[in-house]
């Protein structure tokens, strides 16, 4: 019973490049959340998606960041023209629904910007 | 302000109960309290959650005060493998997103 799968686990990019982070939710889960964890800090919500729809993107930076969750395939978090401050661990979580069902997290993608 | 407040660190002896407090004085009526833990380099692991009643599962117990302004996570018999950062968080049932506190580093020692 596979959990939330994220890839790659580690990603290195140079300033100005694009980073694409992938997340496959648990089987049967249609709600996906992305969180960011800066070094030595707690987790901060970025965006919440349900198949093909963005429900809440209140935590997403207004520029360079975008997210999608297509009908088929994984959810993608895309960061364009990366800067040093984007270095962080990015975690994806999924849930059965958005009420009182717990979110289950993947092991994250650690993004390093050179 | 959807904050939760936790002590930065705590120690516990192996085999004893670990009681981790969390303050969420501004919690609203439809927000659940969730507890997760994070072991170095892994993703947060779900532990337990509740709305207003005390809850217990195979991992832990959750005690929520009657006014819902604070809660305590109890690990009844801590082991060395319970050493981790424990996060208290809250989630609005309408929006689903989790708001995490800064976490408590729990160190279980022999």
mmCIF file of C-alpha atoms in Angstrom:
data_model
loop_
_atom_site.group_PDB
_atom_site.id
_atom_site.type_symbol
_atom_site.label_atom_id
_atom_site.label_comp_id
_atom_site.label_asym_id
_atom_site.label_seq_id
_atom_site.Cartn_x
_atom_site.Cartn_y
_atom_site.Cartn_z
ATOM 1 C CA UNK A 1 0.000 0.000 0.000
ATOM 2 C CA UNK A 2 2.180 2.787 -1.329
ATOM 3 C CA UNK A 3 2.277 6.063 0.537
ATOM 4 C CA UNK A 4 2.736 9.526 -0.918
ATOM 5 C CA UNK A 5 5.581 9.416 -3.416
ATOM 6 C CA UNK A 6 7.704 12.439 -4.176
ATOM 7 C CA UNK A 7 10.483 12.745 -6.701
ATOM 8 C CA UNK A 8 13.180 13.584 -6.979
ATOM 9 C CA UNK A 9 14.318 13.315 -3.357
ATOM 10 C CA UNK A 10 17.126 15.772 -4.016
ATOM 11 C CA UNK A 11 17.284 18.405 -6.722
ATOM 12 C CA UNK A 12 20.131 20.795 -7.467
ATOM 13 C CA UNK A 13 19.587 23.803 -9.701
ATOM 14 C CA UNK A 14 21.566 26.881 -10.617
ATOM 15 C CA UNK A 15 20.096 30.319 -10.161
ATOM 16 C CA UNK A 16 17.734 31.157 -13.000
ATOM 17 C CA UNK A 17 16.853 27.554 -13.866
ATOM 18 C CA UNK A 18 13.482 25.879 -13.443
ATOM 19 C CA UNK A 19 12.655 23.292 -10.790
ATOM 20 C CA UNK A 20 9.832 20.749 -11.206
ATOM 21 C CA UNK A 21 8.801 18.734 -8.175
ATOM 22 C CA UNK A 22 6.434 15.777 -8.525
ATOM 23 C CA UNK A 23 3.993 14.236 -6.099
ATOM 24 C CA UNK A 24 1.884 11.100 -6.492
ATOM 25 C CA UNK A 25 -0.782 10.949 -3.778
ATOM 26 C CA UNK A 26 -1.820 7.834 -1.913
ATOM 27 C CA UNK A 27 -4.178 5.564 -3.832
ATOM 28 C CA UNK A 28 -7.724 6.877 -3.627
ATOM 29 C CA UNK A 29 -6.716 10.341 -2.434
ATOM 30 C CA UNK A 30 -7.852 13.252 -4.591
ATOM 31 C CA UNK A 31 -6.706 16.122 -2.356
ATOM 32 C CA UNK A 32 -3.092 17.292 -2.525
ATOM 33 C CA UNK A 33 -1.299 19.880 -0.413
ATOM 34 C CA UNK A 34 2.181 21.360 -0.799
ATOM 35 C CA UNK A 35 4.218 22.684 2.155
ATOM 36 C CA UNK A 36 7.637 24.279 2.336
ATOM 37 C CA UNK A 37 10.137 23.907 5.146
ATOM 38 C CA UNK A 38 12.967 26.397 5.201
ATOM 39 C CA UNK A 39 16.149 25.413 7.079
ATOM 40 C CA UNK A 40 15.583 25.321 10.850
ATOM 41 C CA UNK A 41 11.938 26.354 10.470
ATOM 42 C CA UNK A 42 8.535 24.711 10.656
ATOM 43 C CA UNK A 43 6.312 23.735 7.759
ATOM 44 C CA UNK A 44 4.393 26.429 5.917
ATOM 45 C CA UNK A 45 1.366 25.766 3.730
ATOM 46 C CA UNK A 46 1.706 26.727 0.080
ATOM 47 C CA UNK A 47 -1.175 25.392 -2.001
ATOM 48 C CA UNK A 48 -4.110 22.980 -1.898
ATOM 49 C CA UNK A 49 -5.375 21.251 -5.024
ATOM 50 C CA UNK A 50 -8.130 18.851 -5.874
ATOM 51 C CA UNK A 51 -8.077 17.076 -9.212
ATOM 52 C CA UNK A 52 -7.637 19.743 -11.926
ATOM 53 C CA UNK A 53 -8.551 22.567 -9.528
ATOM 54 C CA UNK A 54 -6.593 24.903 -7.269
ATOM 55 C CA UNK A 55 -8.655 25.303 -4.114
ATOM 56 C CA UNK A 56 -6.373 27.504 -2.001
ATOM 57 C CA UNK A 57 -3.081 29.073 -3.071
ATOM 58 C CA UNK A 58 -2.872 31.612 -0.266
ATOM 59 C CA UNK A 59 0.584 30.426 0.792
ATOM 60 C CA UNK A 60 2.123 30.454 -2.639
ATOM 61 C CA UNK A 61 4.499 33.271 -3.638
ATOM 62 C CA UNK A 62 2.812 35.418 -6.263
ATOM 63 C CA UNK A 63 5.594 35.124 -8.808
ATOM 64 C CA UNK A 64 7.612 32.231 -10.232
ATOM 65 C CA UNK A 65 5.660 29.508 -8.392
ATOM 66 C CA UNK A 66 2.825 27.455 -9.870
ATOM 67 C CA UNK A 67 1.128 24.151 -9.118
ATOM 68 C CA UNK A 68 -1.098 21.756 -10.961
ATOM 69 C CA UNK A 69 -2.822 18.453 -10.361
ATOM 70 C CA UNK A 70 -3.998 17.107 -13.723
ATOM 71 C CA UNK A 71 -6.693 14.524 -14.248
ATOM 72 C CA UNK A 72 -4.031 11.954 -15.009
ATOM 73 C CA UNK A 73 -0.581 11.889 -13.469
ATOM 74 C CA UNK A 74 1.135 13.415 -10.470
ATOM 75 C CA UNK A 75 0.797 16.862 -8.994
ATOM 76 C CA UNK A 76 3.581 19.214 -10.079
ATOM 77 C CA UNK A 77 5.054 22.149 -8.172
ATOM 78 C CA UNK A 78 6.973 24.347 -10.591
ATOM 79 C CA UNK A 79 9.435 27.045 -9.632
ATOM 80 C CA UNK A 80 10.708 29.230 -12.436
ATOM 81 C CA UNK A 81 13.934 31.259 -12.366
ATOM 82 C CA UNK A 82 14.996 29.839 -9.023
ATOM 83 C CA UNK A 83 16.875 31.989 -6.510
ATOM 84 C CA UNK A 84 19.001 31.050 -3.488
ATOM 85 C CA UNK A 85 16.066 31.714 -1.149
ATOM 86 C CA UNK A 86 14.093 28.893 -2.777
ATOM 87 C CA UNK A 87 16.433 26.357 -1.173
ATOM 88 C CA UNK A 88 14.215 24.331 1.127
ATOM 89 C CA UNK A 89 12.492 21.003 1.629
ATOM 90 C CA UNK A 90 9.186 20.800 -0.213
ATOM 91 C CA UNK A 91 6.660 18.339 1.146
ATOM 92 C CA UNK A 92 3.530 17.039 -0.468
ATOM 93 C CA UNK A 93 0.603 15.591 1.476
ATOM 94 C CA UNK A 94 -2.599 13.935 0.366
ATOM 95 C CA UNK A 95 -5.918 13.157 1.968
ATOM 96 C CA UNK A 96 -9.159 11.370 1.217
ATOM 97 C CA UNK A 97 -11.130 14.572 1.655
ATOM 98 C CA UNK A 98 -10.677 17.972 3.279
ATOM 99 C CA UNK A 99 -12.784 17.521 6.370
ATOM 100 C CA UNK A 100 -11.387 15.613 9.322
ATOM 101 C CA UNK A 101 -9.327 13.047 7.452
ATOM 102 C CA UNK A 102 -5.601 13.301 8.209
ATOM 103 C CA UNK A 103 -3.119 14.363 5.595
ATOM 104 C CA UNK A 104 -0.335 11.894 4.891
ATOM 105 C CA UNK A 105 3.027 13.259 3.866
ATOM 106 C CA UNK A 106 5.711 12.165 1.473
ATOM 107 C CA UNK A 107 9.407 12.308 2.354
ATOM 108 C CA UNK A 108 9.898 15.549 0.475
ATOM 109 C CA UNK A 109 12.144 16.994 -2.186
ATOM 110 C CA UNK A 110 15.210 18.837 -0.970
ATOM 111 C CA UNK A 111 15.916 21.659 -3.365
ATOM 112 C CA UNK A 112 19.368 23.228 -3.369
ATOM 113 C CA UNK A 113 20.160 26.311 -5.418
ATOM 114 C CA UNK A 114 23.771 26.914 -6.399
ATOM 115 C CA UNK B 1 -3.989 34.630 14.147
ATOM 116 C CA UNK B 2 -3.885 30.868 13.569
ATOM 117 C CA UNK B 3 -0.859 30.197 15.715
ATOM 118 C CA UNK B 4 0.031 27.290 17.913
ATOM 119 C CA UNK B 5 2.667 27.612 20.629
ATOM 120 C CA UNK B 6 4.889 24.783 21.849
ATOM 121 C CA UNK B 7 7.959 24.566 24.095
ATOM 122 C CA UNK B 8 11.095 24.361 21.930
ATOM 123 C CA UNK B 9 12.464 21.252 23.599
ATOM 124 C CA UNK B 10 11.719 18.556 26.163
ATOM 125 C CA UNK B 11 13.480 15.546 27.605
ATOM 126 C CA UNK B 12 12.000 12.232 28.655
ATOM 127 C CA UNK B 13 13.432 9.046 30.142
ATOM 128 C CA UNK B 14 12.924 5.850 28.186
ATOM 129 C CA UNK B 15 9.868 3.943 29.400
ATOM 130 C CA UNK B 16 8.252 6.974 30.991
ATOM 131 C CA UNK B 17 5.323 8.945 29.628
ATOM 132 C CA UNK B 18 6.109 11.962 27.485
ATOM 133 C CA UNK B 19 3.595 14.804 27.811
ATOM 134 C CA UNK B 20 3.898 17.434 25.103
ATOM 135 C CA UNK B 21 1.811 20.595 25.547
ATOM 136 C CA UNK B 22 0.425 22.908 22.894
ATOM 137 C CA UNK B 23 -1.348 26.231 23.219
ATOM 138 C CA UNK B 24 -3.923 27.144 20.562
ATOM 139 C CA UNK B 25 -5.885 29.826 22.352
ATOM 140 C CA UNK B 26 -7.369 31.315 19.164
ATOM 141 C CA UNK B 27 -8.701 28.047 17.789
ATOM 142 C CA UNK B 28 -12.155 28.310 16.253
ATOM 143 C CA UNK B 29 -15.056 25.917 16.652
ATOM 144 C CA UNK B 30 -14.531 24.032 13.405
ATOM 145 C CA UNK B 31 -10.774 23.586 13.661
ATOM 146 C CA UNK B 32 -9.277 20.231 14.551
ATOM 147 C CA UNK B 33 -6.043 19.805 16.495
ATOM 148 C CA UNK B 34 -3.546 17.555 14.717
ATOM 149 C CA UNK B 35 -0.244 16.170 15.929
ATOM 150 C CA UNK B 36 2.571 15.095 13.635
ATOM 151 C CA UNK B 37 6.181 14.186 14.248
ATOM 152 C CA UNK B 38 9.195 14.495 12.029
ATOM 153 C CA UNK B 39 12.298 12.389 12.291
ATOM 154 C CA UNK B 40 15.360 13.829 10.642
ATOM 155 C CA UNK B 41 15.153 13.955 6.818
ATOM 156 C CA UNK B 42 11.754 12.233 6.690
ATOM 157 C CA UNK B 43 8.312 13.630 6.027
ATOM 158 C CA UNK B 44 5.943 14.432 8.898
ATOM 159 C CA UNK B 45 4.235 11.363 10.285
ATOM 160 C CA UNK B 46 0.604 11.618 11.378
ATOM 161 C CA UNK B 47 0.048 10.726 15.052
ATOM 162 C CA UNK B 48 -3.446 11.685 16.147
ATOM 163 C CA UNK B 49 -6.126 14.366 15.857
ATOM 164 C CA UNK B 50 -9.245 15.532 17.660
ATOM 165 C CA UNK B 51 -11.908 18.217 17.809
ATOM 166 C CA UNK B 52 -13.054 18.447 21.420
ATOM 167 C CA UNK B 53 -13.098 14.937 22.866
ATOM 168 C CA UNK B 54 -10.018 13.144 24.126
ATOM 169 C CA UNK B 55 -8.689 10.626 21.643
ATOM 170 C CA UNK B 56 -6.487 7.546 21.884
ATOM 171 C CA UNK B 57 -4.929 5.317 19.258
ATOM 172 C CA UNK B 58 -2.095 2.813 19.114
ATOM 173 C CA UNK B 59 0.529 5.548 19.085
ATOM 174 C CA UNK B 60 -0.640 8.149 21.567
ATOM 175 C CA UNK B 61 -3.388 9.900 23.489
ATOM 176 C CA UNK B 62 -4.644 13.429 22.913
ATOM 177 C CA UNK B 63 -6.117 15.433 25.764
ATOM 178 C CA UNK B 64 -7.950 18.622 24.768
ATOM 179 C CA UNK B 65 -9.024 21.070 27.461
ATOM 180 C CA UNK B 66 -12.703 21.835 27.779
ATOM 181 C CA UNK B 67 -12.250 25.370 26.444
ATOM 182 C CA UNK B 68 -10.144 23.928 23.567
ATOM 183 C CA UNK B 69 -7.418 26.511 24.107
ATOM 184 C CA UNK B 70 -4.739 23.929 24.721
ATOM 185 C CA UNK B 71 -3.981 20.257 24.306
ATOM 186 C CA UNK B 72 -1.456 17.649 25.405
ATOM 187 C CA UNK B 73 -0.039 14.785 23.403
ATOM 188 C CA UNK B 74 0.842 11.807 25.573
ATOM 189 C CA UNK B 75 3.241 9.070 24.508
ATOM 190 C CA UNK B 76 2.567 6.543 27.276
ATOM 191 C CA UNK B 77 5.871 4.640 27.204
ATOM 192 C CA UNK B 78 8.486 6.612 25.316
ATOM 193 C CA UNK B 79 11.241 4.741 23.477
ATOM 194 C CA UNK B 80 14.500 5.982 21.967
ATOM 195 C CA UNK B 81 12.812 5.837 18.544
ATOM 196 C CA UNK B 82 10.315 8.465 19.681
ATOM 197 C CA UNK B 83 13.070 11.087 19.587
ATOM 198 C CA UNK B 84 11.779 13.558 16.987
ATOM 199 C CA UNK B 85 10.318 17.010 16.430
ATOM 200 C CA UNK B 86 6.645 17.019 17.399
ATOM 201 C CA UNK B 87 4.337 19.474 15.693
ATOM 202 C CA UNK B 88 0.989 20.610 16.959
ATOM 203 C CA UNK B 89 -1.153 21.949 14.132
ATOM 204 C CA UNK B 90 -4.678 23.050 13.426
ATOM 205 C CA UNK B 91 -6.874 22.526 10.413
ATOM 206 C CA UNK B 92 -10.011 24.241 9.296
ATOM 207 C CA UNK B 93 -12.526 21.686 8.048
ATOM 208 C CA UNK B 94 -13.626 24.020 5.290
ATOM 209 C CA UNK B 95 -10.181 24.659 3.862
ATOM 210 C CA UNK B 96 -8.144 21.667 4.923
ATOM 211 C CA UNK B 97 -4.736 23.304 5.187
ATOM 212 C CA UNK B 98 -2.637 22.614 8.258
ATOM 213 C CA UNK B 99 -1.116 25.474 10.220
ATOM 214 C CA UNK B 100 1.958 24.210 12.055
ATOM 215 C CA UNK B 101 3.659 25.528 15.160
ATOM 216 C CA UNK B 102 7.414 25.674 15.568
ATOM 217 C CA UNK B 103 7.509 22.199 17.073
ATOM 218 C CA UNK B 104 8.985 20.608 20.186
ATOM 219 C CA UNK B 105 12.231 18.665 19.953
ATOM 220 C CA UNK B 106 11.635 15.626 22.153
ATOM 221 C CA UNK B 107 14.743 13.768 23.236
ATOM 222 C CA UNK B 108 14.211 10.369 24.834
ATOM 223 C CA UNK B 109 17.265 9.254 26.782
ATOM 224 C CA UNK B 110 18.162 5.866 28.266
#
